[in-house]
Amino acid sequence: NPGAIQRDVEQVREDPGAALRVREAELKDGRTVEYFGNGIKGESGAAMGRIWFFRDITERKRAATELAQSEARFKAIYDNAQDGILLVDPETKKFLLGNAYICRMLGYTAEEFAMLGIGDIHPADALPLVYREFERHRRGDRRVAADIPVQRKDGAVLYVDISSTPIDIGGKRRILAIFRDATQRREAEEAVRKSEERYRSLVESTTDYIWELDEHGRYTYYTPAIAELLGYEPDEIVGKTPFDLMPPA
C-alpha cells in the first residue's frame, strides 16, 4: 500500500520526533509486514533521525485468516445443524454453548443454557444413569448413548440419542455433545414390536400348520400345532430340513 506508507513518511517529515504507531503493509511479493518508527533526539532535544522497525507477519496473518475461516465454517454447521448441540465443560458439567436446534428442542434460550448444567435437563430419577453415561463419554469409553430421557423447560420428557466427541478449545478440553431426537425411532420400534406381538399371538393360536424356511431350506419357525401332527415341539424342528423329518427309504 504505497499510498499509506507515503502518508506516514509525510507525517514524519512534519514532526520528525513523533512516534509512529504500528501499521501494516502488503508487499509486492505477497508478504505482509508491520512497521513502526521512533524519532531520535539529541541532547539538545533536536530531532536527529528516526529508527524504523519492520517485522514479517505473513505466517501470523495466514494463520489468523485460516482460523477465522475455520470458525466461520464451524459456526455455519453449528447454527444450521438439524441436531441439538451442546458444548460441555467436563469438569463442572456445565454448558458453555447451545445451538439453535437444542434451544428449540428443550425450550431454553442460548443465554439460559449458559446457566445450566447436565443435572438441569434430565428427570431426577434418570440422573444416576445420565451421570454414569457422561463419565463413560468423558473417558472416551463410549461415543453414543441411546434412549436418554431429557426434560424440556415446560416439564415434558422426550428421549434422545446422545453422541459426543472431545475437542480442545483455547487449550482446554471440552465435550461436544450431539442430541438426536429418538421419538420417531422409538415410535417405529414400538409399532414393530406390537405388530410382531399381534402376529405371533395370531399364528400361535391357530390350528393350522405354519412354518418358515431360510434360504438353505431349514426350518426357522413352526407353529405349536406341529406337535399334534408330528409329535415334535417347535424348537426340536428349528434348524432341520423337511428331508430330516422323512422316514428313511
PDB file of C-alpha atoms in Angstrom:
ATOM      1  CA  ASN A   1       0.000   0.000   0.000  1.00  0.00           C
ATOM      2  CA  PRO A   2       2.395   2.712  -1.195  1.00  0.00           C
ATOM      3  CA  GLY A   3      -0.101   5.480  -0.536  1.00  0.00           C
ATOM      4  CA  ALA A   4      -0.395   4.666   3.168  1.00  0.00           C
ATOM      5  CA  ILE A   5       3.360   4.381   3.586  1.00  0.00           C
ATOM      6  CA  GLN A   6       3.850   7.696   1.774  1.00  0.00           C
ATOM      7  CA  ARG A   7       1.421   9.382   4.172  1.00  0.00           C
ATOM      8  CA  ASP A   8       3.409   8.022   7.105  1.00  0.00           C
ATOM      9  CA  VAL A   9       6.615   9.389   5.602  1.00  0.00           C
ATOM     10  CA  GLU A  10       4.995  12.816   5.149  1.00  0.00           C
ATOM     11  CA  GLN A  11       3.811  12.754   8.761  1.00  0.00           C
ATOM     12  CA  VAL A  12       7.355  12.042   9.916  1.00  0.00           C
ATOM     13  CA  ARG A  13       8.715  14.908   7.870  1.00  0.00           C
ATOM     14  CA  GLU A  14       6.265  17.276   9.534  1.00  0.00           C
ATOM     15  CA  ASP A  15       7.067  16.022  13.028  1.00  0.00           C
ATOM     16  CA  PRO A  16      10.438  14.171  12.984  1.00  0.00           C
ATOM     17  CA  GLY A  17      10.330  13.372  16.669  1.00  0.00           C
ATOM     18  CA  ALA A  18       6.842  11.856  16.747  1.00  0.00           C
ATOM     19  CA  ALA A  19       6.354   8.160  17.394  1.00  0.00           C
ATOM     20  CA  LEU A  20       4.533   6.287  14.672  1.00  0.00           C
ATOM     21  CA  ARG A  21       2.114   3.598  15.825  1.00  0.00           C
ATOM     22  CA  VAL A  22       2.293   0.083  14.401  1.00  0.00           C
ATOM     23  CA  ARG A  23       0.987  -0.175  10.855  1.00  0.00           C
ATOM     24  CA  GLU A  24       0.684  -2.998   8.327  1.00  0.00           C
ATOM     25  CA  ALA A  25       1.730  -3.044   4.684  1.00  0.00           C
ATOM     26  CA  GLU A  26       1.315  -5.548   1.839  1.00  0.00           C
ATOM     27  CA  LEU A  27       4.481  -6.063  -0.203  1.00  0.00           C
ATOM     28  CA  LYS A  28       4.531  -6.734  -3.948  1.00  0.00           C
ATOM     29  CA  ASP A  29       5.630 -10.333  -3.402  1.00  0.00           C
ATOM     30  CA  GLY A  30       2.534 -11.005  -1.298  1.00  0.00           C
ATOM     31  CA  ARG A  31       4.137 -10.836   2.119  1.00  0.00           C
ATOM     32  CA  THR A  32       2.692  -8.730   4.922  1.00  0.00           C
ATOM     33  CA  VAL A  33       4.863  -6.685   7.249  1.00  0.00           C
ATOM     34  CA  GLU A  34       4.125  -4.496  10.215  1.00  0.00           C
ATOM     35  CA  TYR A  35       6.221  -1.426  10.860  1.00  0.00           C
ATOM     36  CA  PHE A  36       6.581   1.485  13.207  1.00  0.00           C
ATOM     37  CA  GLY A  37       9.111   4.211  13.811  1.00  0.00           C
ATOM     38  CA  ASN A  38      10.504   6.211  16.688  1.00  0.00           C
ATOM     39  CA  GLY A  39      12.197   9.550  16.419  1.00  0.00           C
ATOM     40  CA  ILE A  40      15.722  10.033  17.790  1.00  0.00           C
ATOM     41  CA  LYS A  41      16.581  13.260  19.566  1.00  0.00           C
ATOM     42  CA  GLY A  42      19.960  14.629  20.532  1.00  0.00           C
ATOM     43  CA  GLU A  43      20.984  16.034  23.908  1.00  0.00           C
ATOM     44  CA  SER A  44      19.573  19.388  22.927  1.00  0.00           C
ATOM     45  CA  GLY A  45      16.212  17.818  22.186  1.00  0.00           C
ATOM     46  CA  ALA A  46      16.510  18.405  18.465  1.00  0.00           C
ATOM     47  CA  ALA A  47      15.410  15.623  16.118  1.00  0.00           C
ATOM     48  CA  MET A  48      18.408  13.704  14.784  1.00  0.00           C
ATOM     49  CA  GLY A  49      16.736  10.950  12.804  1.00  0.00           C
ATOM     50  CA  ARG A  50      14.356   8.027  13.064  1.00  0.00           C
ATOM     51  CA  ILE A  51      14.590   4.292  13.599  1.00  0.00           C
ATOM     52  CA  TRP A  52      12.194   2.159  11.565  1.00  0.00           C
ATOM     53  CA  PHE A  53      11.217  -1.347  12.644  1.00  0.00           C
ATOM     54  CA  PHE A  54       9.846  -3.917  10.200  1.00  0.00           C
ATOM     55  CA  ARG A  55       8.521  -7.401  11.038  1.00  0.00           C
ATOM     56  CA  ASP A  56       7.312 -10.070   8.610  1.00  0.00           C
ATOM     57  CA  ILE A  57       3.887 -11.210   9.864  1.00  0.00           C
ATOM     58  CA  THR A  58       2.822 -13.176   6.782  1.00  0.00           C
ATOM     59  CA  GLU A  59       2.500 -16.517   8.583  1.00  0.00           C
ATOM     60  CA  ARG A  60       0.690 -14.962  11.515  1.00  0.00           C
ATOM     61  CA  LYS A  61      -1.809 -13.300   9.188  1.00  0.00           C
ATOM     62  CA  ARG A  62      -2.284 -16.504   7.216  1.00  0.00           C
ATOM     63  CA  ALA A  63      -2.895 -18.492  10.397  1.00  0.00           C
ATOM     64  CA  ALA A  64      -5.357 -15.876  11.647  1.00  0.00           C
ATOM     65  CA  THR A  65      -7.216 -15.943   8.321  1.00  0.00           C
ATOM     66  CA  GLU A  66      -7.408 -19.748   8.306  1.00  0.00           C
ATOM     67  CA  LEU A  67      -8.618 -19.738  11.911  1.00  0.00           C
ATOM     68  CA  ALA A  68     -11.322 -17.180  11.085  1.00  0.00           C
ATOM     69  CA  GLN A  69     -12.437 -19.259   8.076  1.00  0.00           C
ATOM     70  CA  SER A  70     -12.470 -22.429  10.169  1.00  0.00           C
ATOM     71  CA  GLU A  71     -14.506 -20.726  12.875  1.00  0.00           C
ATOM     72  CA  ALA A  72     -16.930 -19.415  10.263  1.00  0.00           C
ATOM     73  CA  ARG A  73     -17.405 -22.930   8.822  1.00  0.00           C
ATOM     74  CA  PHE A  74     -17.909 -24.386  12.300  1.00  0.00           C
ATOM     75  CA  LYS A  75     -20.403 -21.667  13.180  1.00  0.00           C
ATOM     76  CA  ALA A  76     -22.358 -22.274   9.978  1.00  0.00           C
ATOM     77  CA  ILE A  77     -22.562 -26.020  10.720  1.00  0.00           C
ATOM     78  CA  TYR A  78     -23.285 -25.395  14.396  1.00  0.00           C
ATOM     79  CA  ASP A  79     -26.053 -22.882  13.771  1.00  0.00           C
ATOM     80  CA  ASN A  80     -27.751 -24.848  10.979  1.00  0.00           C
ATOM     81  CA  ALA A  81     -27.393 -28.396  12.314  1.00  0.00           C
ATOM     82  CA  GLN A  82     -30.583 -30.448  12.434  1.00  0.00           C
ATOM     83  CA  ASP A  83     -29.471 -31.965  15.737  1.00  0.00           C
ATOM     84  CA  GLY A  84     -29.114 -30.322  19.111  1.00  0.00           C
ATOM     85  CA  ILE A  85     -25.522 -29.444  20.030  1.00  0.00           C
ATOM     86  CA  LEU A  86     -24.178 -28.561  23.462  1.00  0.00           C
ATOM     87  CA  LEU A  87     -20.611 -27.696  24.401  1.00  0.00           C
ATOM     88  CA  VAL A  88     -19.903 -29.027  27.885  1.00  0.00           C
ATOM     89  CA  ASP A  89     -17.183 -28.381  30.462  1.00  0.00           C
ATOM     90  CA  PRO A  90     -16.246 -31.953  31.522  1.00  0.00           C
ATOM     91  CA  GLU A  91     -15.079 -30.826  34.969  1.00  0.00           C
ATOM     92  CA  THR A  92     -18.031 -28.698  36.065  1.00  0.00           C
ATOM     93  CA  LYS A  93     -20.592 -30.468  33.845  1.00  0.00           C
ATOM     94  CA  LYS A  94     -21.876 -27.008  32.881  1.00  0.00           C
ATOM     95  CA  PHE A  95     -22.982 -25.986  29.409  1.00  0.00           C
ATOM     96  CA  LEU A  96     -20.884 -23.402  27.609  1.00  0.00           C
ATOM     97  CA  LEU A  97     -22.811 -23.106  24.335  1.00  0.00           C
ATOM     98  CA  GLY A  98     -26.041 -24.380  22.840  1.00  0.00           C
ATOM     99  CA  ASN A  99     -27.078 -24.174  19.197  1.00  0.00           C
ATOM    100  CA  ALA A 100     -30.451 -23.041  17.865  1.00  0.00           C
ATOM    101  CA  TYR A 101     -31.793 -26.574  17.444  1.00  0.00           C
ATOM    102  CA  ILE A 102     -31.169 -27.584  21.081  1.00  0.00           C
ATOM    103  CA  CYS A 103     -32.878 -24.360  22.156  1.00  0.00           C
ATOM    104  CA  ARG A 104     -35.971 -25.307  20.162  1.00  0.00           C
ATOM    105  CA  MET A 105     -35.793 -28.921  21.314  1.00  0.00           C
ATOM    106  CA  LEU A 106     -35.727 -28.129  25.034  1.00  0.00           C
ATOM    107  CA  GLY A 107     -37.344 -24.691  25.115  1.00  0.00           C
ATOM    108  CA  TYR A 108     -34.440 -22.738  26.601  1.00  0.00           C
ATOM    109  CA  THR A 109     -32.676 -19.691  25.178  1.00  0.00           C
ATOM    110  CA  ALA A 110     -28.939 -19.763  24.485  1.00  0.00           C
ATOM    111  CA  GLU A 111     -28.450 -17.393  27.427  1.00  0.00           C
ATOM    112  CA  GLU A 112     -30.370 -19.764  29.716  1.00  0.00           C
ATOM    113  CA  PHE A 113     -28.304 -22.735  28.600  1.00  0.00           C
ATOM    114  CA  ALA A 114     -25.154 -20.877  29.682  1.00  0.00           C
ATOM    115  CA  MET A 115     -26.502 -21.013  33.255  1.00  0.00           C
ATOM    116  CA  LEU A 116     -27.487 -24.696  33.160  1.00  0.00           C
ATOM    117  CA  GLY A 117     -25.667 -27.975  33.595  1.00  0.00           C
ATOM    118  CA  ILE A 118     -26.264 -31.656  32.956  1.00  0.00           C
ATOM    119  CA  GLY A 119     -28.381 -32.070  36.077  1.00  0.00           C
ATOM    120  CA  ASP A 120     -30.820 -29.399  34.904  1.00  0.00           C
ATOM    121  CA  ILE A 121     -32.093 -31.021  31.707  1.00  0.00           C
ATOM    122  CA  HIS A 122     -32.826 -34.597  32.804  1.00  0.00           C
ATOM    123  CA  PRO A 123     -35.552 -36.059  35.036  1.00  0.00           C
ATOM    124  CA  ALA A 124     -34.356 -36.514  38.612  1.00  0.00           C
ATOM    125  CA  ASP A 125     -34.851 -40.286  38.565  1.00  0.00           C
ATOM    126  CA  ALA A 126     -32.682 -40.587  35.428  1.00  0.00           C
ATOM    127  CA  LEU A 127     -29.693 -38.659  36.794  1.00  0.00           C
ATOM    128  CA  PRO A 128     -27.731 -41.705  38.069  1.00  0.00           C
ATOM    129  CA  LEU A 129     -27.903 -43.206  34.565  1.00  0.00           C
ATOM    130  CA  VAL A 130     -27.091 -39.859  32.951  1.00  0.00           C
ATOM    131  CA  TYR A 131     -24.013 -39.269  35.105  1.00  0.00           C
ATOM    132  CA  ARG A 132     -22.738 -42.813  34.503  1.00  0.00           C
ATOM    133  CA  GLU A 133     -23.097 -42.341  30.757  1.00  0.00           C
ATOM    134  CA  PHE A 134     -21.441 -38.922  30.935  1.00  0.00           C
ATOM    135  CA  GLU A 135     -18.390 -40.384  32.710  1.00  0.00           C
ATOM    136  CA  ARG A 136     -18.110 -43.050  30.019  1.00  0.00           C
ATOM    137  CA  HIS A 137     -18.246 -40.360  27.347  1.00  0.00           C
ATOM    138  CA  ARG A 138     -15.719 -38.233  29.231  1.00  0.00           C
ATOM    139  CA  ARG A 139     -13.259 -41.134  29.456  1.00  0.00           C
ATOM    140  CA  GLY A 140     -13.817 -41.975  25.788  1.00  0.00           C
ATOM    141  CA  ASP A 141     -15.273 -45.408  26.617  1.00  0.00           C
ATOM    142  CA  ARG A 142     -18.496 -44.621  24.787  1.00  0.00           C
ATOM    143  CA  ARG A 143     -19.441 -42.430  21.856  1.00  0.00           C
ATOM    144  CA  VAL A 144     -23.228 -42.937  21.691  1.00  0.00           C
ATOM    145  CA  ALA A 145     -25.786 -43.334  24.473  1.00  0.00           C
ATOM    146  CA  ALA A 146     -29.251 -44.335  23.245  1.00  0.00           C
ATOM    147  CA  ASP A 147     -32.675 -43.548  24.673  1.00  0.00           C
ATOM    148  CA  ILE A 148     -31.601 -40.981  27.254  1.00  0.00           C
ATOM    149  CA  PRO A 149     -34.532 -39.050  28.773  1.00  0.00           C
ATOM    150  CA  VAL A 150     -34.276 -35.273  28.701  1.00  0.00           C
ATOM    151  CA  GLN A 151     -36.696 -32.828  30.247  1.00  0.00           C
ATOM    152  CA  ARG A 152     -37.867 -29.708  28.467  1.00  0.00           C
ATOM    153  CA  LYS A 153     -38.256 -26.393  30.223  1.00  0.00           C
ATOM    154  CA  ASP A 154     -42.022 -26.962  30.283  1.00  0.00           C
ATOM    155  CA  GLY A 155     -41.542 -30.300  32.065  1.00  0.00           C
ATOM    156  CA  ALA A 156     -42.268 -32.585  29.107  1.00  0.00           C
ATOM    157  CA  VAL A 157     -39.907 -35.552  28.727  1.00  0.00           C
ATOM    158  CA  LEU A 158     -38.538 -36.818  25.429  1.00  0.00           C
ATOM    159  CA  TYR A 159     -35.901 -39.378  24.567  1.00  0.00           C
ATOM    160  CA  VAL A 160     -32.709 -38.670  22.657  1.00  0.00           C
ATOM    161  CA  ASP A 161     -29.625 -40.470  21.400  1.00  0.00           C
ATOM    162  CA  ILE A 162     -26.517 -38.588  22.549  1.00  0.00           C
ATOM    163  CA  SER A 163     -23.198 -38.850  20.722  1.00  0.00           C
ATOM    164  CA  SER A 164     -20.111 -36.990  21.855  1.00  0.00           C
ATOM    165  CA  THR A 165     -16.553 -36.177  20.945  1.00  0.00           C
ATOM    166  CA  PRO A 166     -13.796 -34.472  22.988  1.00  0.00           C
ATOM    167  CA  ILE A 167     -12.397 -31.266  21.489  1.00  0.00           C
ATOM    168  CA  ASP A 168      -9.786 -28.718  22.576  1.00  0.00           C
ATOM    169  CA  ILE A 169     -10.775 -25.065  22.547  1.00  0.00           C
ATOM    170  CA  GLY A 170      -8.247 -22.475  23.661  1.00  0.00           C
ATOM    171  CA  GLY A 171      -6.104 -25.216  25.187  1.00  0.00           C
ATOM    172  CA  LYS A 172      -8.978 -26.528  27.317  1.00  0.00           C
ATOM    173  CA  ARG A 173     -10.679 -29.895  26.944  1.00  0.00           C
ATOM    174  CA  ARG A 174     -14.391 -29.705  26.151  1.00  0.00           C
ATOM    175  CA  ILE A 175     -17.041 -32.238  25.148  1.00  0.00           C
ATOM    176  CA  LEU A 176     -19.180 -31.625  22.084  1.00  0.00           C
ATOM    177  CA  ALA A 177     -22.473 -33.440  22.681  1.00  0.00           C
ATOM    178  CA  ILE A 178     -24.960 -34.014  19.866  1.00  0.00           C
ATOM    179  CA  PHE A 179     -28.594 -34.700  20.780  1.00  0.00           C
ATOM    180  CA  ARG A 180     -30.753 -36.515  18.226  1.00  0.00           C
ATOM    181  CA  ASP A 181     -34.469 -36.803  18.920  1.00  0.00           C
ATOM    182  CA  ALA A 182     -35.237 -40.520  19.227  1.00  0.00           C
ATOM    183  CA  THR A 183     -39.023 -40.099  19.394  1.00  0.00           C
ATOM    184  CA  GLN A 184     -39.755 -41.261  15.835  1.00  0.00           C
ATOM    185  CA  ARG A 185     -37.343 -44.187  16.090  1.00  0.00           C
ATOM    186  CA  ARG A 186     -38.865 -45.286  19.395  1.00  0.00           C
ATOM    187  CA  GLU A 187     -42.384 -44.971  18.000  1.00  0.00           C
ATOM    188  CA  ALA A 188     -41.424 -47.024  14.944  1.00  0.00           C
ATOM    189  CA  GLU A 189     -39.766 -49.696  17.097  1.00  0.00           C
ATOM    190  CA  GLU A 190     -42.827 -49.835  19.368  1.00  0.00           C
ATOM    191  CA  ALA A 191     -45.115 -50.172  16.358  1.00  0.00           C
ATOM    192  CA  VAL A 192     -42.998 -53.050  15.025  1.00  0.00           C
ATOM    193  CA  ARG A 193     -42.976 -54.741  18.454  1.00  0.00           C
ATOM    194  CA  LYS A 194     -46.757 -54.531  18.775  1.00  0.00           C
ATOM    195  CA  SER A 195     -47.194 -55.772  15.223  1.00  0.00           C
ATOM    196  CA  GLU A 196     -44.931 -58.737  15.915  1.00  0.00           C
ATOM    197  CA  GLU A 197     -46.832 -59.497  19.114  1.00  0.00           C
ATOM    198  CA  ARG A 198     -50.151 -59.461  17.256  1.00  0.00           C
ATOM    199  CA  TYR A 199     -48.728 -61.661  14.503  1.00  0.00           C
ATOM    200  CA  ARG A 200     -47.211 -64.133  16.965  1.00  0.00           C
ATOM    201  CA  SER A 201     -50.397 -64.266  19.011  1.00  0.00           C
ATOM    202  CA  LEU A 202     -52.426 -64.959  15.876  1.00  0.00           C
ATOM    203  CA  VAL A 203     -50.032 -67.552  14.499  1.00  0.00           C
ATOM    204  CA  GLU A 204     -49.508 -69.430  17.751  1.00  0.00           C
ATOM    205  CA  SER A 205     -53.245 -69.678  18.433  1.00  0.00           C
ATOM    206  CA  THR A 206     -54.097 -71.080  15.018  1.00  0.00           C
ATOM    207  CA  THR A 207     -54.730 -74.781  14.469  1.00  0.00           C
ATOM    208  CA  ASP A 208     -53.147 -74.559  11.023  1.00  0.00           C
ATOM    209  CA  TYR A 209     -49.597 -75.701  10.363  1.00  0.00           C
ATOM    210  CA  ILE A 210     -47.473 -72.666   9.506  1.00  0.00           C
ATOM    211  CA  TRP A 211     -43.755 -72.808   9.027  1.00  0.00           C
ATOM    212  CA  GLU A 212     -40.882 -70.688   7.763  1.00  0.00           C
ATOM    213  CA  LEU A 213     -37.757 -71.811   5.904  1.00  0.00           C
ATOM    214  CA  ASP A 214     -34.464 -69.998   5.366  1.00  0.00           C
ATOM    215  CA  GLU A 215     -32.542 -69.857   2.090  1.00  0.00           C
ATOM    216  CA  HIS A 216     -30.930 -73.238   2.893  1.00  0.00           C
ATOM    217  CA  GLY A 217     -34.281 -74.975   3.314  1.00  0.00           C
ATOM    218  CA  ARG A 218     -34.018 -75.214   7.095  1.00  0.00           C
ATOM    219  CA  TYR A 219     -36.960 -74.524   9.367  1.00  0.00           C
ATOM    220  CA  THR A 220     -36.667 -71.269  11.262  1.00  0.00           C
ATOM    221  CA  TYR A 221     -40.167 -71.294  12.720  1.00  0.00           C
ATOM    222  CA  TYR A 222     -43.056 -73.677  13.190  1.00  0.00           C
ATOM    223  CA  THR A 223     -46.394 -73.164  14.926  1.00  0.00           C
ATOM    224  CA  PRO A 224     -47.140 -75.137  18.103  1.00  0.00           C
ATOM    225  CA  ALA A 225     -49.768 -77.099  16.167  1.00  0.00           C
ATOM    226  CA  ILE A 226     -46.875 -79.153  14.711  1.00  0.00           C
ATOM    227  CA  ALA A 227     -46.805 -81.148  17.969  1.00  0.00           C
ATOM    228  CA  GLU A 228     -50.201 -82.593  17.177  1.00  0.00           C
ATOM    229  CA  LEU A 229     -49.116 -83.547  13.653  1.00  0.00           C
ATOM    230  CA  LEU A 230     -45.622 -84.942  14.172  1.00  0.00           C
ATOM    231  CA  GLY A 231     -45.173 -85.103  17.915  1.00  0.00           C
ATOM    232  CA  TYR A 232     -42.282 -82.634  17.883  1.00  0.00           C
ATOM    233  CA  GLU A 233     -42.038 -79.451  19.875  1.00  0.00           C
ATOM    234  CA  PRO A 234     -41.386 -76.421  17.617  1.00  0.00           C
ATOM    235  CA  ASP A 235     -37.841 -75.883  18.937  1.00  0.00           C
ATOM    236  CA  GLU A 236     -36.996 -79.506  18.020  1.00  0.00           C
ATOM    237  CA  ILE A 237     -37.728 -78.766  14.383  1.00  0.00           C
ATOM    238  CA  VAL A 238     -35.900 -75.444  14.027  1.00  0.00           C
ATOM    239  CA  GLY A 239     -32.671 -75.999  12.093  1.00  0.00           C
ATOM    240  CA  LYS A 240     -33.830 -79.157  10.392  1.00  0.00           C
ATOM    241  CA  THR A 241     -34.883 -79.598   6.773  1.00  0.00           C
ATOM    242  CA  PRO A 242     -38.043 -81.341   5.516  1.00  0.00           C
ATOM    243  CA  PHE A 243     -35.823 -84.282   4.500  1.00  0.00           C
ATOM    244  CA  ASP A 244     -34.695 -84.696   8.107  1.00  0.00           C
ATOM    245  CA  LEU A 245     -38.307 -85.401   9.097  1.00  0.00           C
ATOM    246  CA  MET A 246     -38.929 -88.003   6.396  1.00  0.00           C
ATOM    247  CA  PRO A 247     -38.747 -91.693   7.242  1.00  0.00           C
ATOM    248  CA  PRO A 248     -35.689 -93.494   5.920  1.00  0.00           C
ATOM    249  CA  ALA A 249     -36.082 -95.017   2.468  1.00  0.00           C
TER     250      ALA A 249
END
